[in-house]
Coordinates of C-alpha atoms and ligand atoms in Angstrom, one line a residue:
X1 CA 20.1 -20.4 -7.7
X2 CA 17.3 -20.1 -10.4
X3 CA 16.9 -18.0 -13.7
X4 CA 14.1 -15.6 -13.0
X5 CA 11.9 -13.5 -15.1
X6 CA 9.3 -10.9 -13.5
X7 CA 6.8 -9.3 -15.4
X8 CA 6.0 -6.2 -14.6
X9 CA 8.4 -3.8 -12.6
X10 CA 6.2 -1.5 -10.3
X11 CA 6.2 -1.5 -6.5
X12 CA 5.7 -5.5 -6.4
X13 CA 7.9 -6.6 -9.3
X14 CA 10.8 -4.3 -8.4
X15 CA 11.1 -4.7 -5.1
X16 CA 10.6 -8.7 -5.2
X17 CA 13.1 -8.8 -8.2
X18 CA 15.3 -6.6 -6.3
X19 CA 14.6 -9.4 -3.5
X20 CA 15.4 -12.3 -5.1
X21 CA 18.4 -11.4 -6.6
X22 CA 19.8 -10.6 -3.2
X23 CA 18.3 -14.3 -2.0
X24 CA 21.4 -15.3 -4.6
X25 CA 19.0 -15.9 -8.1
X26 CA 19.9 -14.5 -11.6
X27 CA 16.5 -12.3 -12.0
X28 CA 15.5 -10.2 -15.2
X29 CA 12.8 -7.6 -14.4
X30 CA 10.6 -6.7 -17.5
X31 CA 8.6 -3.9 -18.2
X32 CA 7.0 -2.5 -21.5
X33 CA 7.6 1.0 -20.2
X34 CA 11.0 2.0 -22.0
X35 CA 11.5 5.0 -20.2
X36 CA 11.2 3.3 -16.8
X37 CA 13.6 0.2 -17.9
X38 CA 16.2 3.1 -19.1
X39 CA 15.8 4.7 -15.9
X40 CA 16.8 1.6 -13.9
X41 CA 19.4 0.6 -16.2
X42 CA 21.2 4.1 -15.2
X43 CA 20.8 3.2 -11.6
X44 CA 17.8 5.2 -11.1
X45 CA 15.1 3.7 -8.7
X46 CA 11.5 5.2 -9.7
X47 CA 9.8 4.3 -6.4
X48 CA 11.1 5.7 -2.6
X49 CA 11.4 2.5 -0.9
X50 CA 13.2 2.7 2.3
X51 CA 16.3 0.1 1.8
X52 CA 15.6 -0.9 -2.0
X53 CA 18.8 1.3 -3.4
X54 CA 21.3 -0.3 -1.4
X55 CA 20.1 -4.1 -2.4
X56 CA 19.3 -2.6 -5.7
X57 CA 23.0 -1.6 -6.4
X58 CA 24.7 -4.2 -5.0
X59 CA 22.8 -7.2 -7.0
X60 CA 22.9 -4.6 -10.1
X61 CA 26.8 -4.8 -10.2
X62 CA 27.0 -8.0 -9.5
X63 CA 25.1 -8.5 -12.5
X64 CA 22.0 -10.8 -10.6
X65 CA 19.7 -8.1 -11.6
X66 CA 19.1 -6.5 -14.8
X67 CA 16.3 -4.7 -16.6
X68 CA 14.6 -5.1 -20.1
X69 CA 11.6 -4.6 -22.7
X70 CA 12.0 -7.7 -24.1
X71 CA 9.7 -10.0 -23.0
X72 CA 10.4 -12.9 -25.3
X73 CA 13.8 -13.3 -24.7
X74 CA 13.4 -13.2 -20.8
X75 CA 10.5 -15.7 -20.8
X76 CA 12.5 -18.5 -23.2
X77 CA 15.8 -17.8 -20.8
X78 CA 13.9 -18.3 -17.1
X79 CA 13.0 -21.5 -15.4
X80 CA 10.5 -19.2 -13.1
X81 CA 8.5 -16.5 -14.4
X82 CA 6.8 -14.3 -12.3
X83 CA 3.5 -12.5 -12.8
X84 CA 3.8 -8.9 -11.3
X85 CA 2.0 -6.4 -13.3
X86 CA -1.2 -4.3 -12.2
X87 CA -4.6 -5.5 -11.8
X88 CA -6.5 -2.3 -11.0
X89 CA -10.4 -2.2 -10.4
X90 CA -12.5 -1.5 -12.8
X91 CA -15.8 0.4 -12.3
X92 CA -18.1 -2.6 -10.4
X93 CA -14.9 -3.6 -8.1
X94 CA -13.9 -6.3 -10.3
X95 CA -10.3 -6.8 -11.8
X96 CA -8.9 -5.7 -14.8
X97 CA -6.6 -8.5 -15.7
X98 CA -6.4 -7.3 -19.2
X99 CA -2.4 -7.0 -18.6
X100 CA -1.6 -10.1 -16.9
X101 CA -3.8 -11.7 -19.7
X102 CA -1.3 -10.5 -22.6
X103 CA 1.4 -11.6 -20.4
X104 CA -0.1 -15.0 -19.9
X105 CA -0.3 -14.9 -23.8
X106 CA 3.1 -13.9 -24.4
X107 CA 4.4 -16.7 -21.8
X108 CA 2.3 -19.5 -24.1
X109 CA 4.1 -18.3 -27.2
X110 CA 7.4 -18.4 -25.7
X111 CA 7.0 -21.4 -23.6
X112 CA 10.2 -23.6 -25.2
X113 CA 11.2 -25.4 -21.9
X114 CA 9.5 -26.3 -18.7
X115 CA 9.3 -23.6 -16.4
X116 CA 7.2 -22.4 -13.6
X117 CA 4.6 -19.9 -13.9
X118 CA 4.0 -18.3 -11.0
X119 CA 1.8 -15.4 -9.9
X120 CA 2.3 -12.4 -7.6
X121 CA 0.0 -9.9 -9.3
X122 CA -3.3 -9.9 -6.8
X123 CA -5.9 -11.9 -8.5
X124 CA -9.4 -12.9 -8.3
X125 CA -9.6 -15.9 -6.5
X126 CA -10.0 -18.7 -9.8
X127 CA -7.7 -16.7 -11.8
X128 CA -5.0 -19.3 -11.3
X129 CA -7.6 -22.3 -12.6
X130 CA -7.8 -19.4 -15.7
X131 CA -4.2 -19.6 -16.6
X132 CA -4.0 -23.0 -16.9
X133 CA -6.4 -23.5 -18.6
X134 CA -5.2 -21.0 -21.2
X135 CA -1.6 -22.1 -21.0
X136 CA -3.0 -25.8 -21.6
X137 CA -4.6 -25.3 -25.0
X138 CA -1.1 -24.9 -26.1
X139 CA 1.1 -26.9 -23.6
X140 CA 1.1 -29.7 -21.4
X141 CA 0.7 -29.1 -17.5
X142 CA 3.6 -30.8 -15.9
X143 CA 5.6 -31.6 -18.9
X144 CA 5.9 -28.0 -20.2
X145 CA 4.6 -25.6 -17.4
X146 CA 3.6 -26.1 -13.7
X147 CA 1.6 -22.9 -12.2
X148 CA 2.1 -21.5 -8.7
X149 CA 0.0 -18.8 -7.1
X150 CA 2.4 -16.7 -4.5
X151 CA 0.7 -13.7 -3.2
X152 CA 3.3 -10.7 -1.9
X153 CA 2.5 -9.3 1.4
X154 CA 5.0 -6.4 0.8
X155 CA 3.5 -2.9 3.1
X156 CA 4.9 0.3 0.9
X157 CA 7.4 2.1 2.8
X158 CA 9.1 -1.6 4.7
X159 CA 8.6 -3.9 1.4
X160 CA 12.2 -4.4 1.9
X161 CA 12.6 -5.6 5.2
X162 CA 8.8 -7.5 5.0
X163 CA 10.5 -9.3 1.9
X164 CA 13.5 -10.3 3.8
X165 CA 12.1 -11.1 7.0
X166 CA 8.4 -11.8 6.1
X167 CA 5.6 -13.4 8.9
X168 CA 4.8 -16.0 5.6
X169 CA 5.0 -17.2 2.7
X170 CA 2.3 -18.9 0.6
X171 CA 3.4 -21.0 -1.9
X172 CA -0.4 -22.4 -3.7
X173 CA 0.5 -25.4 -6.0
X174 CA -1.2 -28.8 -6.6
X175 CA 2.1 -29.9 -7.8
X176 CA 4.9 -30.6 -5.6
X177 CA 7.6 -30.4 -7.6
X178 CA 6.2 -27.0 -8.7
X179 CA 6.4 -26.4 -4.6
X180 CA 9.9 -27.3 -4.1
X181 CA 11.5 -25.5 -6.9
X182 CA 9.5 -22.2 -5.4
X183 CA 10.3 -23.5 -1.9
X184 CA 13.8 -23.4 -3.0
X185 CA 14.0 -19.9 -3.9
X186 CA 12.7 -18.7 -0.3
X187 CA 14.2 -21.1 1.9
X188 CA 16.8 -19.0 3.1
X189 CA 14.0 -17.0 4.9
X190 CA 12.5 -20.1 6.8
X191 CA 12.9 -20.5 10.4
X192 CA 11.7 -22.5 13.0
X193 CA 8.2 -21.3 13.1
X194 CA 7.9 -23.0 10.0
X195 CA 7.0 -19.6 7.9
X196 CA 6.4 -21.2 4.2
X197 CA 3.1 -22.5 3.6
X198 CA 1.6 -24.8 0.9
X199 CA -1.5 -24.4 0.4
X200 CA -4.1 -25.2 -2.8
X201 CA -3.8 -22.1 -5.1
X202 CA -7.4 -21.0 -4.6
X203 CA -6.5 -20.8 -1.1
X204 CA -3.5 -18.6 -1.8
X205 CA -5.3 -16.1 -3.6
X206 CA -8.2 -16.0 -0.9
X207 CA -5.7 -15.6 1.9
X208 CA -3.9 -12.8 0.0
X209 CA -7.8 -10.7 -0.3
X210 CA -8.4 -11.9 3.3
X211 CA -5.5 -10.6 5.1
X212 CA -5.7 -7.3 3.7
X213 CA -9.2 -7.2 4.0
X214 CA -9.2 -7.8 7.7
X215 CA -6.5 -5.1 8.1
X216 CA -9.1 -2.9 6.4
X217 CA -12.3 -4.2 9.0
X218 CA -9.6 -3.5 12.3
X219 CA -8.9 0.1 10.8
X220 CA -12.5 0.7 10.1
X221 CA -13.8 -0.7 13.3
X222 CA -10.7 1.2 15.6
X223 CA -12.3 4.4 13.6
X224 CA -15.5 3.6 14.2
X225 CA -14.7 3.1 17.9
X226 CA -12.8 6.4 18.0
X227 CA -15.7 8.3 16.7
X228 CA -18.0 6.9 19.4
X229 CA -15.1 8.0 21.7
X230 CA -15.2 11.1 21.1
X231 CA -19.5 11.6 21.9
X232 CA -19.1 9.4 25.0
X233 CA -16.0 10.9 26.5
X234 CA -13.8 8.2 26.5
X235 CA -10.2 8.0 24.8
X236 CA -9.2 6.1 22.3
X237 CA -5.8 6.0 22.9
X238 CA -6.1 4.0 26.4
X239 CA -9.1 2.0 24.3
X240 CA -6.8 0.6 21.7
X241 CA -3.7 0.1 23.8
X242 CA -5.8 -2.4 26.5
X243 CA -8.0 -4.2 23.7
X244 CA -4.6 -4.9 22.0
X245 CA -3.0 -6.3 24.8
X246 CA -5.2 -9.2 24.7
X247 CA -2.9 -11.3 22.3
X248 CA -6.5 -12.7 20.3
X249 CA -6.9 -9.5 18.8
X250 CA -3.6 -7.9 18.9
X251 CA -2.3 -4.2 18.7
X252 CA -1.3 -3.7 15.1
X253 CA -3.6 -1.6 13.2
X254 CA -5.5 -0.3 15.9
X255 CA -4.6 3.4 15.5
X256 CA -7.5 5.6 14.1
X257 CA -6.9 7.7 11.6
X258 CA -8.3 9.7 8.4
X259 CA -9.7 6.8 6.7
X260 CA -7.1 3.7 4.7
X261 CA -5.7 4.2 1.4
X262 CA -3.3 3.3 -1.0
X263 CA -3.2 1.0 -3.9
X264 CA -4.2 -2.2 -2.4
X265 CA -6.9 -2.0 0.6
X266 CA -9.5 0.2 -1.0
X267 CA -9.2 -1.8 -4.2
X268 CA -8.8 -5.3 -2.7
X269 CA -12.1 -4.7 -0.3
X270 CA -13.9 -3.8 -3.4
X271 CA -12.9 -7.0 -5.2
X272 CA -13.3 -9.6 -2.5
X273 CA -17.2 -7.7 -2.2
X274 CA -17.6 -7.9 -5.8
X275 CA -16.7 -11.7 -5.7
X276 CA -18.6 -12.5 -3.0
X277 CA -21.7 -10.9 -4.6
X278 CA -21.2 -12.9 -7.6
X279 CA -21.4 -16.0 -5.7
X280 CA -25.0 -14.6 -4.0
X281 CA -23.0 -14.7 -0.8
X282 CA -22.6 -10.8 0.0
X283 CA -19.7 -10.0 2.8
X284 CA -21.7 -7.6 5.0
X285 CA -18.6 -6.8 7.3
X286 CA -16.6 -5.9 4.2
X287 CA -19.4 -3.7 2.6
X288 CA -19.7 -1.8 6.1
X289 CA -15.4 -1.6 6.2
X290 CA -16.0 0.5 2.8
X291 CA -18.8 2.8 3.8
X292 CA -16.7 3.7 6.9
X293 CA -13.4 4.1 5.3
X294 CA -15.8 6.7 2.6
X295 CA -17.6 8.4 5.6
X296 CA -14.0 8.8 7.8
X297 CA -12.7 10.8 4.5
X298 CA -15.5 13.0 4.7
X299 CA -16.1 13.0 8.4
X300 CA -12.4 14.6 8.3
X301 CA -13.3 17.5 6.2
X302 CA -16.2 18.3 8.5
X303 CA -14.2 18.3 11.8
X304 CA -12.0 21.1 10.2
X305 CA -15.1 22.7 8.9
X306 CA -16.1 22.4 13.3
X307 CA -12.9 24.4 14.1
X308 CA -13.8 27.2 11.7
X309 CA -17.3 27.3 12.7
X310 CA -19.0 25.9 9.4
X311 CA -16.9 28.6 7.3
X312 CA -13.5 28.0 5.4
X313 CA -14.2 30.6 3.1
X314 CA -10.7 32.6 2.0
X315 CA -8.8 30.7 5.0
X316 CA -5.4 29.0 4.0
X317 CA -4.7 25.9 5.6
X318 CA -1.5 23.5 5.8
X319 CA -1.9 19.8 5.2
X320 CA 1.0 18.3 6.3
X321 CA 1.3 15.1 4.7
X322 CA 0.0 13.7 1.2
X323 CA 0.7 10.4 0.8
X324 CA -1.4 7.3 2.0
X325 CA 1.0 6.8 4.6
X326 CA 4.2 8.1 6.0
X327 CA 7.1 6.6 4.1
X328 CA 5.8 6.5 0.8
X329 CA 5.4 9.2 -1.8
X330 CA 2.5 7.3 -3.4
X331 CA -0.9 9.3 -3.1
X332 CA -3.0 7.1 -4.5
X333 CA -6.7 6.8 -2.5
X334 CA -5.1 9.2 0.0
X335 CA -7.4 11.0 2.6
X336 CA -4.8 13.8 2.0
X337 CA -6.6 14.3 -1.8
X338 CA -10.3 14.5 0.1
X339 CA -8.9 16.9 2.8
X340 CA -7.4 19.2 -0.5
X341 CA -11.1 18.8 -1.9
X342 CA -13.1 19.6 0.9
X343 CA -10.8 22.5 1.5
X344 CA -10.7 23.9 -2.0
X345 CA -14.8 23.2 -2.1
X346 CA -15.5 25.3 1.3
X347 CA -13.5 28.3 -0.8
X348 CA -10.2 27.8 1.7
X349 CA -6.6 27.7 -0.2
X350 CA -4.2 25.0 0.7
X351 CA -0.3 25.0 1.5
X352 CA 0.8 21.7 1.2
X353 CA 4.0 19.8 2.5
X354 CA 5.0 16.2 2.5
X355 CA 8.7 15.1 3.0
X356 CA 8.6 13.3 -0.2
X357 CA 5.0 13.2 -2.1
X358 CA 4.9 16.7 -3.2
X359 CA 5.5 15.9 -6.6
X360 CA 3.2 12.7 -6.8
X361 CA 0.2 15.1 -5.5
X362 CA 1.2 18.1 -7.8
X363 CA 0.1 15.5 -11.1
X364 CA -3.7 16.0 -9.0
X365 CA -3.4 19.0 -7.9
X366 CA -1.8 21.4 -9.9
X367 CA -3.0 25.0 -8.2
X368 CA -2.4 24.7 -4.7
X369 CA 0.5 26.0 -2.8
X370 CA 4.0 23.4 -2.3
X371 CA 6.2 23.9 0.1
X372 CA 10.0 22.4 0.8
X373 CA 9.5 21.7 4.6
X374 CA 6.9 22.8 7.4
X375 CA 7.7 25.8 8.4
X376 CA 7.1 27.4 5.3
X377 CA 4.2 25.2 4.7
X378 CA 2.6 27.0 8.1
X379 CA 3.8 30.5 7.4
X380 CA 0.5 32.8 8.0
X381 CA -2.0 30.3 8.0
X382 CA -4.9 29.9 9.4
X383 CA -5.0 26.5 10.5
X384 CA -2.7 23.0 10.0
X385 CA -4.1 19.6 9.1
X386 CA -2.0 16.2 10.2
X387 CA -2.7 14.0 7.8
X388 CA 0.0 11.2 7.8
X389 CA 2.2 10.0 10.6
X390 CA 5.6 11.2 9.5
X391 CA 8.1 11.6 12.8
X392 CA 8.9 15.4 11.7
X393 CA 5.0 15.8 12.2
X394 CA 5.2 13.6 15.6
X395 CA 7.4 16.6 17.0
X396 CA 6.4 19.5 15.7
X397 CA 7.8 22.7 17.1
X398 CA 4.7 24.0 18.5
X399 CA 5.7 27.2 19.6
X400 CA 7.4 28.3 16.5
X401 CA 4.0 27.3 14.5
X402 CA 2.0 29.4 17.1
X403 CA 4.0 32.3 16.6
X404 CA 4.0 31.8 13.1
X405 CA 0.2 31.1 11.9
X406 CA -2.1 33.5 11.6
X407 CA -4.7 31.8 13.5
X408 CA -4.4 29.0 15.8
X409 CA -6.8 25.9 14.5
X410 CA -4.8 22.4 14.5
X411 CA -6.4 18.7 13.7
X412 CA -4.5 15.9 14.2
X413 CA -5.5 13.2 11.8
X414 CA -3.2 11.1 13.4
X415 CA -3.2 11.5 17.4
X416 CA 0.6 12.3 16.9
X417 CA 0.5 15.8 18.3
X418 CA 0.8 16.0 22.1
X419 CA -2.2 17.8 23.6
X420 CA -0.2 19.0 26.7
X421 CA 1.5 21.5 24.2
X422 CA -1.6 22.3 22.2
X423 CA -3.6 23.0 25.3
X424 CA -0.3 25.2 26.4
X425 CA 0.4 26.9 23.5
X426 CA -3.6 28.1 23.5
X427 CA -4.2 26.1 20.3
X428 CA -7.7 25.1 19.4
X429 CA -7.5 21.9 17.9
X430 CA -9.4 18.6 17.5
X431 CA -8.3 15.1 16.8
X432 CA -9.1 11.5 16.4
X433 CA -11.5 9.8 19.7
X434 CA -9.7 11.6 22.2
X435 CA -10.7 13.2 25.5
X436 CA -9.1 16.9 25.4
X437 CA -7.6 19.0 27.9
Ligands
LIG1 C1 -1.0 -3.4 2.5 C2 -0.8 -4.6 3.5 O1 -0.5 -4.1 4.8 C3 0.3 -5.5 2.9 O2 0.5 -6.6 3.8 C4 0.0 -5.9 1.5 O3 1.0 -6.7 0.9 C5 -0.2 -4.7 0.7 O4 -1.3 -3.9 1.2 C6 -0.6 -5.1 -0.7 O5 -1.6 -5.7 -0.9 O6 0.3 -4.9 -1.6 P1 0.1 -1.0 2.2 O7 -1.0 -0.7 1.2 O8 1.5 -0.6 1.8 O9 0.1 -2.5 2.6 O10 -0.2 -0.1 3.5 P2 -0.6 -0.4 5.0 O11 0.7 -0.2 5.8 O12 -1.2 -1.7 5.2 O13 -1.6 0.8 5.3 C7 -2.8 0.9 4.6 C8 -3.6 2.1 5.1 O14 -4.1 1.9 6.4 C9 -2.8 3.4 5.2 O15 -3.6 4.5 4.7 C10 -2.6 3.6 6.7 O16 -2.4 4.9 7.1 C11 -3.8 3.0 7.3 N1 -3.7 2.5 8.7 C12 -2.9 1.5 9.0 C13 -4.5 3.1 9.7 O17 -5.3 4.1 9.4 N2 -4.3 2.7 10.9 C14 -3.5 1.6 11.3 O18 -3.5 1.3 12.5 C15 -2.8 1.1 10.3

């Protein structure tokens, strides 16, 4: 059992916080945002994260998790403090570490016992080196501070369960004392497979940019192979079932769709490009994984455009899911907001739904119609976008809709709708790579 501090409570800091208490630790999330840190200490949760309020409660009464502004006071009481705060992109796809910098500043002032400094944040591969070298004008490495590099490989919507049960856990130290204590914290979660990996800590921060970014490079390539589905005939579907069965390349993440987003993949691509630029050693795959992901955005727009013969003008259209994903309220780098765009550009009006994100999107887009659940949502309108893969949208009553749209357009973002009912129901409707009807 360890005296943690995490700076920085959003998605990553919370939910590892929340984590680690339950793992049996004595953790003190931090965050300079009073509001939030009042918020949580009235039990409030600001993220919707599947799981979180359960584990959140429990370790809150037990009093293994608490919440506070005070940075100082949390460094100088923790053996382990944890690096979680933002690192958003800047303009060129480099990092803005600007935050974990001032934390990396406020640890060295408050630095009066040895502890562990360890990173979750996503960083530029070298940024570890960086700390250390600030922390040492100040301190001595081993005798004061020891620095680990642990990247989080938390998906929104099952960070809980991918905390609790993850595939692996880097631990990126040159020190091994520095390794056990961390080792310490998530053995619990080790199993036979050996799980927890030590590893140098530039390698930990390169694994963390090249797992997501080959994530990216299977959606973009399953998209790209979908598209040239749909001009050849073939299906996708049956395409990406049988090349996933061969175990080398594996099924996960081979669905098509509208084009990635969310806070990490668009952002981390751009990074590990920028990097790899700056050492005159450009990552062609990675470049092309972006300009698909851009082009699948917009190719979305123009396959609704397709179903209302080049004109949107005056037509009202549902999108049915706004987040980035199902599961998540968070819109950020959602296909949903370039759907709303090309919609509101072509002069159409927009009734949107999404179980939980309606709020999140109404901070973009302020003038466009919300609604409480589908039906509604589809009430006299033209045509109906699937945008995310949320089970209510997997089984949609199809013969209601039909009887209540005005028109019958549907695309399926997704490949969630079943064609047999759209072809019965007399519904003209396109989707992603797939042979129709
Ligand atoms: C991603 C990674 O999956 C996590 O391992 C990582 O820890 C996290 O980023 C991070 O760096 O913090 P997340 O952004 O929550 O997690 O979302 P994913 O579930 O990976 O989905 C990303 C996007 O890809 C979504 O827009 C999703 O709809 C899309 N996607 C995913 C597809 O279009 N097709 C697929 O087959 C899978």
């Amino acid at each position: 059992m360890k005296n943690i501090a995490i700076i920085g409570t959003g998605y990553v800091g919370l939910v590892t916080g929340t984590g680690l208490s339950e793992l049996g630790n004595n953790v003190i999330c931090v965050d300079k945002d009073n509001k939030k840190i009042e918020k949580l200490n009235h039990g409030e949760i600001p993220i919707y994260e599947p799981g979180l309020a359960e584990l959140f409660k429990k370790n809150y009464a037990k009093g293994k998790l608490s919440f506070t502004t005070e940075i100082q006071n949390s460094i100088q009481k923790s053996e382990i403090v944890i690096i979680a705060v933002g690192t958003p992109e800047k303009e060129d796809g480099s990092s803005n570490l600007e935050f974990l910098n001032l934390v990396v500043e406020a640890i060295s002032n408050n630095l009066n016992s040895y502890k562990i400094i360890c990173t979750k944040s996503t960083v530029p591969v070298g940024t570890g080196k960086e700390i250390i070298k600030k922390l040492s004008k100040k301190h001595v490495e081993g005798e004061m501070f020891d620095y680990v590099s642990n990247p989080e490989f938390l998906r929104e919507g099952s960070a809980v369960s991918d905390f609790l049960y993850p595939d692996r856990v880097v631990i990126g130290t040159n020190n091994n004392i520095a390794f056990k204590i961390i080792y310490d914290i998530y053995s619990s979660l080790e199993n036979s497979n050996g799980i927890i990996i030590k590893t140098s800590i530039e390698t930990s921060e390169m694994i963390k940019y090249a797992s997501n970014s080959f994530l990216a490079l299977k959606i973009s390539y399953i998209n790209e192979v979908a598209n040239l589905c749909e001009l050849t005939g073939a299906d996708i579907v049956d395409v990406s079932k049988v090349i996933g069965m061969d175990h080398r390349i594996s099924s996960q993440f081979l669905n098509p769709g509208p084009g990635y987003g969310g806070s990490c993949f668009p952002k981390d691509l751009k990074c590990i490009s920028y990097l790899s630029k700056s050492f005159n050693t450009p990552m062609y795959t990675i470049e092309g994984a972006i300009k698909r992901n851009n082009h699948q955005k917009k190719r979305m727009v123009r396959k609704l455009l397709n179903l209302f013969d080049g004109n949107l003008n005056g037509c009202k259209i549902a999108v049915l899911g706004l987040a980035f994903k199902s599961n998540t309220d968070d819109v950020r780098e959602s296909s949903s907001i370039d759907m709303i765009n090309g919609i509101l550009e072509e002069g159409g009006i927009v009734n949107a739904y999404d179980p939980i994100a309606n709020d999140s999107m109404s901070h973009i887009f302020r003038n466009i119609n919300y609604f409480n659940n589908i039906y509604e949502a589809v009430n006299a309108v033209d045509g109906l976008v699937v945008m995310t893969e949320w089970d209510e949208f997997k089984s949609l009553d199809l013969k209601k809709i039909k009887n209540i749209m005005k028109d019958n357009k549907i695309l399926d973002t997704r490949n969630i709708v079943n064609m047999e009912h759209l072809s019965e129901y007399g519904f003209k409707y396109d989707n992603i790579g797939r042979m129709k009807l």
